[in-house]
Short mmCIF file of C-alpha atoms in Angstrom, two decimals:
data_model
loop_
_atom_site.label_atom_id
_atom_site.label_comp_id
_atom_site.label_asym_id
_atom_site.label_seq_id
_atom_site.Cartn_x
_atom_site.Cartn_y
_atom_site.Cartn_z
CA MET A 1 24.16 1.84 40.67
CA SER A 2 26.90 4.13 41.85
CA ILE A 3 27.10 7.88 41.74
CA THR A 4 29.33 10.84 42.53
CA PRO A 5 31.05 12.29 45.62
CA PRO A 6 28.88 14.27 48.03
CA SER A 7 28.11 17.94 48.17
CA ALA A 8 26.39 19.85 50.97
CA ALA A 9 22.92 18.51 51.76
CA LYS A 10 20.00 20.84 51.10
CA THR A 11 17.53 21.54 53.89
CA ASP A 12 14.65 23.15 51.96
CA ALA A 13 12.36 22.00 49.19
CA LYS A 14 13.89 22.76 45.79
CA LYS A 15 14.26 21.47 42.27
CA THR A 16 17.59 20.02 41.27
CA ASP A 17 18.88 22.30 38.51
CA ALA A 18 20.63 19.46 36.66
CA ALA A 19 17.44 17.37 36.58
CA LYS A 20 14.60 19.83 35.83
CA THR A 21 13.58 17.95 32.71
CA ASP A 22 14.49 14.73 31.00
CA GLU A 23 14.05 13.54 27.41
CA ARG A 24 10.37 12.76 28.09
CA GLY A 25 9.77 16.25 29.45
CA ALA A 26 9.12 15.09 33.00
CA SER A 27 9.18 17.70 35.73
CA GLY A 28 12.20 17.98 37.98
CA ILE A 29 13.13 16.03 41.07
CA VAL A 30 12.22 17.78 44.31
CA HIS A 31 14.24 17.48 47.51
CA ALA A 32 12.76 18.55 50.87
CA ARG A 33 13.15 18.04 54.59
CA LEU A 34 10.51 18.05 57.33
CA ALA A 35 10.95 19.85 60.63
CA ASN A 36 11.64 16.52 62.39
CA GLY A 37 14.57 15.82 60.05
CA LEU A 38 12.93 13.40 57.61
CA GLU A 39 14.48 13.84 54.18
CA ILE A 40 12.17 13.59 51.16
CA VAL A 41 12.89 13.05 47.47
CA VAL A 42 10.07 13.12 44.91
CA ILE A 43 10.75 11.71 41.44
CA PRO A 44 7.87 12.43 39.01
CA ASP A 45 7.01 9.71 36.48
CA ARG A 46 3.72 10.28 34.64
CA ARG A 47 3.71 7.23 32.39
CA THR A 48 1.51 5.02 34.58
CA PRO A 49 -0.80 5.84 37.53
CA VAL A 50 1.38 4.06 40.08
CA VAL A 51 3.87 5.14 42.73
CA THR A 52 6.89 3.56 44.38
CA HIS A 53 7.13 4.46 48.07
CA MET A 54 10.42 3.75 49.85
CA VAL A 55 11.71 4.49 53.34
CA TRP A 56 15.47 4.21 53.78
CA TYR A 57 17.14 4.14 57.19
CA ARG A 58 20.77 5.13 57.48
CA ASN A 59 21.79 1.93 59.23
CA GLY A 60 22.95 -1.43 57.98
CA SER A 61 24.89 -4.46 59.06
CA ALA A 62 28.08 -2.39 59.48
CA ASP A 63 26.26 -0.59 62.30
CA ASP A 64 25.53 -3.78 64.24
CA PRO A 65 26.90 -3.59 67.81
CA PHE A 66 29.99 -5.67 68.48
CA GLY A 67 28.98 -9.26 69.17
CA LYS A 68 25.46 -8.70 67.81
CA SER A 69 26.07 -9.24 64.10
CA GLY A 70 22.91 -9.69 62.07
CA ILE A 71 20.72 -7.43 64.22
CA ALA A 72 20.01 -4.95 61.38
CA HIS A 73 18.83 -7.77 59.12
CA PHE A 74 16.95 -9.45 61.98
CA LEU A 75 15.10 -6.23 62.76
CA GLU A 76 14.13 -5.94 59.09
CA HIS A 77 12.28 -9.23 59.54
CA LEU A 78 10.70 -8.09 62.80
CA MET A 79 9.40 -4.85 61.28
CA PHE A 80 6.63 -6.93 59.69
CA LYS A 81 5.35 -8.16 63.07
CA GLY A 82 2.86 -5.38 63.66
CA THR A 83 2.20 -2.37 65.87
CA HIS A 84 -0.33 -1.41 68.57
CA GLU A 85 -2.70 -0.11 65.90
CA HIS A 86 -2.04 -2.61 63.12
CA PRO A 87 -1.45 -6.24 64.15
CA GLN A 88 0.90 -8.62 62.38
CA GLY A 89 0.04 -9.21 58.74
CA GLU A 90 -2.42 -6.34 58.33
CA PHE A 91 -0.05 -4.09 56.37
CA SER A 92 1.17 -6.83 54.02
CA ASN A 93 -2.35 -8.17 53.48
CA LEU A 94 -3.65 -4.71 52.63
CA VAL A 95 -0.88 -4.10 50.08
CA ALA A 96 -1.70 -7.42 48.42
CA GLU A 97 -5.46 -6.74 48.43
CA LEU A 98 -4.86 -3.38 46.76
CA GLY A 99 -2.83 -5.05 44.01
CA GLY A 100 0.54 -3.75 45.16
CA GLN A 101 3.92 -5.29 45.85
CA GLU A 102 6.19 -4.82 48.86
CA ASN A 103 9.62 -5.88 50.02
CA ALA A 104 12.53 -4.87 52.22
CA PHE A 105 16.29 -5.32 52.15
CA THR A 106 19.32 -4.80 54.35
CA SER A 107 22.80 -3.90 53.13
CA TYR A 108 26.02 -2.89 54.84
CA ASP A 109 25.04 0.79 55.10
CA TYR A 110 21.25 0.96 54.93
CA THR A 111 17.94 -0.82 55.43
CA ALA A 112 14.97 -0.03 53.18
CA TYR A 113 11.27 -0.84 52.94
CA PHE A 114 9.22 -0.26 49.81
CA GLN A 115 5.84 -0.70 48.18
CA ARG A 116 4.67 -0.17 44.60
CA ILE A 117 0.96 0.51 44.25
CA GLY A 118 -1.74 2.59 42.56
CA LYS A 119 -1.17 6.27 43.28
CA GLU A 120 -4.53 6.69 45.03
CA HIS A 121 -3.31 4.43 47.84
CA LEU A 122 -0.20 6.46 48.70
CA PRO A 123 -1.79 8.12 51.78
CA THR A 124 -2.59 4.68 53.19
CA LEU A 125 0.95 3.44 52.66
CA MET A 126 2.41 6.50 54.34
CA ALA A 127 0.14 6.11 57.35
CA PHE A 128 1.08 2.45 57.81
CA GLU A 129 4.82 3.01 57.28
CA ALA A 130 4.89 6.00 59.63
CA ASP A 131 3.12 3.92 62.27
CA ARG A 132 5.74 1.18 62.21
CA MET A 133 8.54 3.75 62.26
CA THR A 134 7.67 4.44 65.88
CA ASN A 135 5.12 1.93 67.24
CA LEU A 136 6.63 -1.50 66.60
CA VAL A 137 5.48 -4.14 69.11
CA LEU A 138 7.70 -7.14 69.83
CA SER A 139 7.26 -10.05 72.21
CA ASP A 140 9.46 -13.03 72.93
CA GLU A 141 6.79 -15.22 71.33
CA VAL A 142 7.31 -13.35 68.06
CA VAL A 143 11.04 -12.81 68.23
CA ALA A 144 12.20 -16.37 68.94
CA PRO A 145 10.50 -18.03 65.92
CA GLU A 146 11.71 -15.27 63.61
CA ARG A 147 15.26 -15.78 64.83
CA ASP A 148 14.92 -19.40 63.75
CA VAL A 149 13.75 -18.20 60.34
CA VAL A 150 16.88 -16.07 59.97
CA LEU A 151 19.11 -18.95 61.06
CA GLU A 152 17.49 -21.16 58.45
CA GLU A 153 17.99 -18.43 55.86
CA ARG A 154 21.69 -18.39 56.73
CA ARG A 155 21.91 -22.18 56.45
CA MET A 156 20.24 -22.17 53.06
CA ARG A 157 22.08 -19.21 51.54
CA THR A 158 25.53 -19.57 53.06
CA GLU A 159 26.22 -22.76 54.94
CA ASN A 160 24.89 -24.89 52.08
CA ASP A 161 26.56 -22.81 49.35
CA PRO A 162 30.37 -23.09 48.97
CA SER A 163 30.57 -19.94 46.83
CA ALA A 164 28.85 -17.94 49.57
CA GLN A 165 31.20 -19.44 52.16
CA LEU A 166 34.20 -18.40 50.07
CA ASP A 167 32.81 -14.89 49.65
CA GLU A 168 32.41 -14.56 53.44
CA ALA A 169 35.99 -15.69 53.95
CA VAL A 170 37.31 -13.29 51.29
CA GLN A 171 35.42 -10.34 52.78
CA ALA A 172 36.63 -11.21 56.28
CA ALA A 173 40.22 -11.27 54.98
CA LEU A 174 39.81 -7.98 53.11
CA PHE A 175 38.24 -6.24 56.11
CA PRO A 176 39.81 -7.74 59.26
CA HIS A 177 39.27 -4.46 61.15
CA HIS A 178 36.23 -2.84 59.55
CA PRO A 179 32.68 -4.25 59.98
CA TYR A 180 32.33 -4.76 56.22
CA GLY A 181 34.19 -7.99 56.96
CA THR A 182 31.15 -9.33 58.81
CA PRO A 183 28.35 -10.81 56.66
CA ILE A 184 25.14 -8.80 56.40
CA ILE A 185 23.07 -11.67 57.75
CA GLY A 186 25.48 -12.06 60.67
CA TRP A 187 27.54 -14.94 62.04
CA GLY A 188 25.43 -17.94 63.01
CA HIS A 189 26.56 -18.16 66.64
CA GLU A 190 25.82 -14.46 67.17
CA ILE A 191 22.39 -14.64 65.53
CA GLU A 192 21.52 -17.35 68.05
CA SER A 193 22.05 -14.88 70.90
CA LEU A 194 19.86 -12.08 69.49
CA GLY A 195 16.76 -11.32 71.51
CA ARG A 196 13.86 -8.91 71.95
CA GLU A 197 15.85 -6.32 73.91
CA ASP A 198 18.61 -6.29 71.27
CA ALA A 199 16.06 -5.63 68.53
CA LEU A 200 14.25 -2.88 70.43
CA ALA A 201 17.48 -1.12 71.39
CA TYR A 202 18.57 -1.09 67.76
CA TYR A 203 15.10 0.02 66.63
CA HIS A 204 14.98 2.98 69.03
CA ARG A 205 18.46 4.09 68.00
CA PHE A 206 18.08 4.05 64.22
CA TYR A 207 14.38 4.03 63.28
CA THR A 208 13.77 7.73 63.69
CA PRO A 209 12.66 10.40 61.21
CA GLU A 210 15.94 12.31 61.44
CA ASN A 211 17.73 9.11 60.34
CA ALA A 212 15.38 8.29 57.44
CA VAL A 213 14.93 9.19 53.78
CA LEU A 214 11.53 9.01 52.10
CA ILE A 215 11.65 8.40 48.33
CA VAL A 216 8.45 8.62 46.28
CA ALA A 217 8.63 8.01 42.53
CA GLY A 218 5.62 7.99 40.27
CA ASP A 219 2.55 9.76 39.01
CA ILE A 220 2.23 12.36 41.74
CA ASP A 221 3.33 15.94 42.36
CA ALA A 222 5.83 17.00 44.98
CA GLU A 223 3.41 19.30 46.81
CA THR A 224 1.06 16.38 47.44
CA VAL A 225 3.85 14.12 48.64
CA VAL A 226 5.27 16.70 51.04
CA ALA A 227 1.81 17.47 52.41
CA LEU A 228 1.07 13.79 52.97
CA ALA A 229 4.46 13.30 54.59
CA LYS A 230 3.75 16.14 57.02
CA GLU A 231 0.41 14.57 57.96
CA THR A 232 1.96 11.15 58.63
CA TYR A 233 5.71 11.11 59.20
CA GLY A 234 5.67 14.73 60.33
CA ARG A 235 3.74 13.79 63.49
CA ILE A 236 6.67 11.71 64.74
CA PRO A 237 8.91 13.85 66.93
CA ALA A 238 12.64 13.80 66.36
CA ARG A 239 14.29 11.91 69.19
CA SER A 240 17.66 13.63 68.94
CA ASP A 241 20.33 14.32 66.38
CA ALA A 242 20.72 11.60 63.78
CA PRO A 243 23.01 8.77 64.98
CA GLN A 244 26.69 9.25 64.18
CA ARG A 245 28.10 6.18 62.47
CA LEU A 246 31.66 6.08 63.71
CA ARG A 247 33.43 3.04 62.31
CA PRO A 248 37.08 1.99 62.46
CA ARG A 249 39.01 2.64 59.29
CA GLU A 250 40.62 -0.35 57.63
CA PRO A 251 44.44 0.06 57.73
CA GLU A 252 46.26 0.18 54.43
CA PRO A 253 46.87 -3.41 53.25
CA ARG A 254 50.48 -4.49 52.76
CA ALA A 255 50.29 -8.13 51.73
CA HIS A 256 48.29 -10.11 49.22
CA ARG A 257 46.12 -12.79 50.77
CA LEU A 258 44.92 -16.04 49.19
CA VAL A 259 41.81 -17.82 50.47
CA SER A 260 41.05 -21.29 49.11
CA LEU A 261 37.95 -23.39 49.70
CA ALA A 262 37.39 -26.92 48.42
CA ASP A 263 33.99 -28.58 48.74
CA GLU A 264 32.33 -31.67 47.36
CA LYS A 265 29.42 -29.55 46.08
CA VAL A 266 31.72 -27.60 43.76
CA GLU A 267 31.59 -28.75 40.15
CA GLN A 268 33.01 -25.65 38.48
CA PRO A 269 36.09 -23.91 39.96
CA THR A 270 35.94 -20.12 40.13
CA HIS A 271 38.41 -17.32 40.73
CA GLU A 272 37.81 -13.95 42.37
CA ARG A 273 40.11 -11.14 43.39
CA VAL A 274 38.83 -8.27 45.50
CA PHE A 275 40.74 -5.00 45.92
CA LEU A 276 40.28 -2.48 48.73
CA VAL A 277 39.48 0.84 47.01
CA PRO A 278 37.76 4.13 47.87
CA SER A 279 34.01 4.55 47.46
CA TYR A 280 32.14 7.52 46.06
CA LYS A 281 31.94 8.83 49.61
CA THR A 282 35.62 8.40 50.53
CA ALA A 283 37.31 9.01 47.15
CA ARG A 284 38.93 12.22 46.01
CA PRO A 285 37.04 14.18 43.31
CA GLY A 286 36.89 12.14 40.11
CA GLU A 287 38.54 9.06 41.59
CA ALA A 288 35.40 6.95 42.08
CA GLU A 289 34.16 7.74 38.57
CA THR A 290 37.54 6.60 37.26
CA LEU A 291 37.26 3.32 39.15
CA GLU A 292 33.74 2.87 37.75
CA VAL A 293 34.97 3.28 34.19
CA LEU A 294 38.09 1.22 34.90
CA ALA A 295 36.03 -1.76 36.06
CA HIS A 296 33.92 -1.50 32.92
CA VAL A 297 36.91 -1.30 30.59
CA LEU A 298 38.57 -4.25 32.30
CA GLY A 299 35.57 -6.49 32.69
CA GLY A 300 32.28 -4.94 31.61
CA GLY A 301 31.28 -7.47 28.97
CA PRO A 302 32.46 -9.44 25.93
CA SER A 303 34.39 -6.46 24.52
CA SER A 304 36.30 -5.83 27.76
CA VAL A 305 40.04 -6.24 28.21
CA LEU A 306 39.93 -9.30 30.46
CA TYR A 307 37.22 -11.10 28.52
CA ASP A 308 38.95 -10.52 25.22
CA ALA A 309 42.32 -11.70 26.54
CA LEU A 310 41.33 -14.65 28.74
CA VAL A 311 38.25 -15.99 26.97
CA VAL A 312 38.58 -15.03 23.32
CA ASP A 313 42.34 -14.92 22.77
CA GLN A 314 43.98 -17.28 25.27
CA LYS A 315 40.89 -19.50 25.76
CA ILE A 316 41.86 -20.26 29.37
CA ALA A 317 38.56 -18.97 30.79
CA VAL A 318 34.90 -19.30 29.88
CA ASN A 319 34.00 -16.06 31.62
CA ALA A 320 35.81 -13.00 33.00
CA GLY A 321 34.67 -9.65 34.34
CA ALA A 322 35.05 -6.86 36.86
CA TYR A 323 32.73 -4.84 39.09
CA TYR A 324 33.12 -1.74 41.25
CA MET A 325 30.87 -1.44 44.32
CA GLY A 326 31.03 2.33 44.57
CA SER A 327 28.03 2.99 46.79
CA ALA A 328 29.38 2.63 50.31
CA LEU A 329 29.85 4.86 53.32
CA ASP A 330 33.45 3.74 53.82
CA ASP A 331 36.21 2.31 51.61
CA THR A 332 34.84 -0.42 49.39
CA ARG A 333 35.71 -3.12 46.85
CA LEU A 334 36.54 -3.69 43.22
CA TRP A 335 36.14 -7.27 42.01
CA ILE A 336 37.87 -9.14 39.22
CA PHE A 337 36.40 -12.58 38.60
CA ALA A 338 36.86 -15.44 36.13
CA THR A 339 35.82 -19.02 35.50
CA PRO A 340 38.56 -21.26 34.11
CA ALA A 341 38.15 -23.33 30.99
CA PRO A 342 38.14 -27.12 31.52
CA GLY A 343 41.56 -28.39 32.57
CA VAL A 344 42.93 -24.92 33.44
CA GLU A 345 44.19 -24.57 37.00
CA LEU A 346 43.22 -21.51 38.99
CA ALA A 347 46.88 -20.67 39.64
CA ARG A 348 47.47 -20.42 35.89
CA LEU A 349 44.38 -18.24 35.49
CA ASP A 350 45.51 -16.05 38.39
CA ALA A 351 48.92 -15.55 36.77
CA ALA A 352 47.26 -14.64 33.48
CA ILE A 353 45.19 -11.98 35.24
CA ASP A 354 48.40 -10.58 36.73
CA ARG A 355 49.93 -10.31 33.26
CA GLN A 356 46.88 -8.57 31.83
CA LEU A 357 46.84 -5.98 34.62
CA GLU A 358 50.57 -5.37 34.14
CA ALA A 359 50.04 -4.93 30.41
CA PHE A 360 47.13 -2.58 31.02
CA VAL A 361 49.12 -0.12 33.14
CA ALA A 362 52.03 -0.28 30.66
CA ALA A 363 49.93 0.59 27.61
CA GLU A 364 47.59 3.36 26.50
CA VAL A 365 43.86 2.83 26.72
CA GLY A 366 42.31 3.06 23.29
CA ALA A 367 39.90 5.93 22.68
CA ASP A 368 37.29 3.53 21.33
CA ASP A 369 37.46 1.33 24.43
CA LEU A 370 37.20 4.33 26.74
CA ASN A 371 34.32 5.97 24.88
CA ARG A 372 32.44 2.67 24.62
CA ALA A 373 32.70 2.11 28.36
CA LYS A 374 31.56 5.62 29.23
CA THR A 375 28.68 5.49 26.77
CA ARG A 376 27.51 2.15 28.11
CA LEU A 377 27.66 3.30 31.74
CA VAL A 378 25.66 6.46 31.04
CA ALA A 379 23.22 4.52 28.84
CA ASP A 380 22.61 2.05 31.67
CA ALA A 381 21.83 4.98 33.95
CA VAL A 382 19.37 6.38 31.42
CA TYR A 383 17.70 2.98 30.99
CA ALA A 384 17.37 2.68 34.76
CA GLN A 385 15.10 5.72 34.69
CA ASP A 386 12.52 3.62 32.85
CA ASN A 387 12.04 1.57 36.00
CA GLN A 388 10.50 3.38 38.96
CA VAL A 389 11.95 1.04 41.56
CA SER A 390 15.46 1.21 40.07
CA LEU A 391 15.36 4.99 39.90
CA ALA A 392 14.05 5.35 43.46
CA ARG A 393 16.65 2.89 44.66
CA TRP A 394 19.44 4.85 42.95
CA TYR A 395 18.53 7.99 44.87
CA GLY A 396 17.85 6.20 48.14
CA GLU A 397 21.14 4.32 48.05
CA SER A 398 22.99 7.54 47.33
CA LEU A 399 21.47 9.58 50.14
CA ALA A 400 21.83 6.69 52.59
CA THR A 401 25.58 6.57 51.94
CA GLY A 402 26.27 10.23 52.45
CA LEU A 403 25.75 11.67 48.97
CA SER A 404 23.25 14.18 47.63
CA VAL A 405 20.54 14.56 45.00
CA GLU A 406 22.89 16.85 43.10
CA ASP A 407 25.53 14.11 43.03
CA VAL A 408 23.12 11.77 41.23
CA ALA A 409 22.21 14.41 38.66
CA ALA A 410 25.87 15.25 37.96
CA TRP A 411 27.02 11.64 37.61
CA PRO A 412 26.90 11.36 33.78
CA ASP A 413 29.02 14.49 33.32
CA ARG A 414 31.58 13.26 35.81
CA ILE A 415 31.80 9.90 34.06
CA ASP A 416 32.29 11.68 30.75
CA ALA A 417 35.23 13.63 32.22
CA VAL A 418 37.30 10.47 32.88
CA THR A 419 40.38 10.23 30.65
CA ALA A 420 42.55 7.35 29.46
CA ALA A 421 45.40 8.65 31.61
CA ASP A 422 43.09 8.59 34.64
CA LEU A 423 42.37 4.90 34.05
CA VAL A 424 46.02 3.90 33.87
CA ALA A 425 46.89 5.95 36.95
CA ALA A 426 44.01 4.43 38.92
CA ALA A 427 44.91 0.90 37.88
CA ARG A 428 48.52 1.46 38.90
CA LYS A 429 47.50 2.93 42.26
CA TRP A 430 44.56 0.78 43.33
CA LEU A 431 44.97 -2.57 41.54
CA ASP A 432 48.19 -3.43 43.32
CA LYS A 433 47.91 -7.09 44.28
CA ARG A 434 49.02 -6.26 47.81
CA ARG A 435 45.68 -4.49 48.22
CA ALA A 436 43.75 -7.60 47.29
CA VAL A 437 42.41 -10.88 48.57
CA THR A 438 42.18 -13.69 46.01
CA GLY A 439 39.65 -16.47 46.41
CA PHE A 440 39.89 -19.94 44.86
CA LEU A 441 36.78 -22.13 44.85
CA LEU A 442 37.68 -25.74 44.06
CA PRO A 443 36.21 -29.22 43.99
CA LYS A 444 37.01 -31.35 47.03
CA ASP A 445 40.36 -33.18 47.07
CA THR A 446 41.86 -30.80 44.52
CA ALA A 447 45.66 -30.85 44.67
CA GLU A 448 45.75 -27.17 43.79
CA LEU A 449 44.36 -26.29 47.22
CA ALA A 450 47.82 -26.67 48.74
CA ALA A 451 49.45 -24.42 46.11
#
C-alpha cells in the first residue's frame, strides 16, 4: 500500500495525533527511537493474543554494489544460516515449535524479516532477531550451496517464465541508468560470482540498528515493547551514521520504447505499458495521491475507465487495469495492462489504449467516478487494518522509503483532497507515451513481433 510524502522524522516516543484511536477504540500508534538509532513503531491490536514482529532494513536490491546484483536478496537467504550462539535452523525450528510463522522478503528499497506468534513469546523473538542483526556466521561451505539455491530460484521464476522475462526487459528499458532497472534477484551471471566476502561486506554496511526499523503490531503495550527492545536491540552499539543511499537519477525520458518477446510457452498474449512517474518520496505535495487515484479511476476494477471501454464496450480485451507503485525511495512506475480478446492484435489494443488516454485528458472526470475511486482506496486502507501483518507492513514499507508515521496517518485525508482537475492534469503530465515502455508478450512465430 502506498502513503503520503514525508515529514520530519520524530526522535522521541510519542503518540501520533492523527491515529490516537480508531473505530474499535484501539490505543494510538507509538513511535520511538533507541539511543543506538533503532526506530520503533508499536501498533496496538487487542483482538487476539498474538503479535507480529518485523525488522526492516533500509537496503534493497537498488543498493547492490555495481557488478554484484542480487547480493541483498542473497544475504536475505544467508540470514537464516545461524550465529555463534544459535546454529543454523534453531531460530526457525523454535518459531515453528511455538506455533508461529516466519518469513522474509527483499524489495528494491528494503529487506524485512518477520514472525507472527503468541504475545508471550515476543521477548524470545527479539533476542533471536537482535542476535542475528550483529552475529551472523558465514562459511564457504554454507554460502556456495545457498548461491545455487538462489540461481535455481531465478531459473524457476524468471528464466522459465516468459512474462517474467518480459518484465525484466521492460524495467531495464525504463531504468537504463537507475538500479531499479536491475531485477531484485539479480542477473544470473552476477549471482554466480557472489561469495562469502561480498555477503559479509554488505551485512556489515547495512545490518545495523541505526539503519533498521522495528515494527511490533498486536496485543501488547508500547512501554513493554520499548523496554524489551532496549534489553535486546539496545545492546547493539551503533556502528556509525546510517548509510547514505546515493543513487543516480534517471534522466527524463524523451522517446517511447517498445519491447516485444515471443516464446513457445506463451498461450495468451498480454500488453503492458509502464510510465516513469514520481513516488510518494519524490513527488510534490499532493502529486502522488493524485497518481494513486488516477490509476484507480483508469484501471481499478470493472467500473474503471479502461475496463469499461476496452472490455465492456469495445470487447477487444478480456481484462484491463492500472496500478501505481507509489512506495519507492526514488522515481517509480505506473502500469497500464491489458489482455486482448481472441483474434485481437496487441498493436490494435495498444492504439485503443492511446485513444482512451487521449479522451480522458480531453474530458471531465465524473464526480461519481472520482468519489468511488477515493472511497474504495480509503476503504481498502481501513480493511488492511484488520490484518496485523498488512498493517505492520504498511508502516514498515513507509518508513523504509523515507516517509513518516504521520504520513501514514494523514493518507486518507490527502486522498480525499484530490480533485477531478488534478487527475486530468496528472494524466496530461505523466502519462505521455514518451515517458513509457510498452511490452508485448506473444506466442512464438507471431508476425506481429516485427511490427
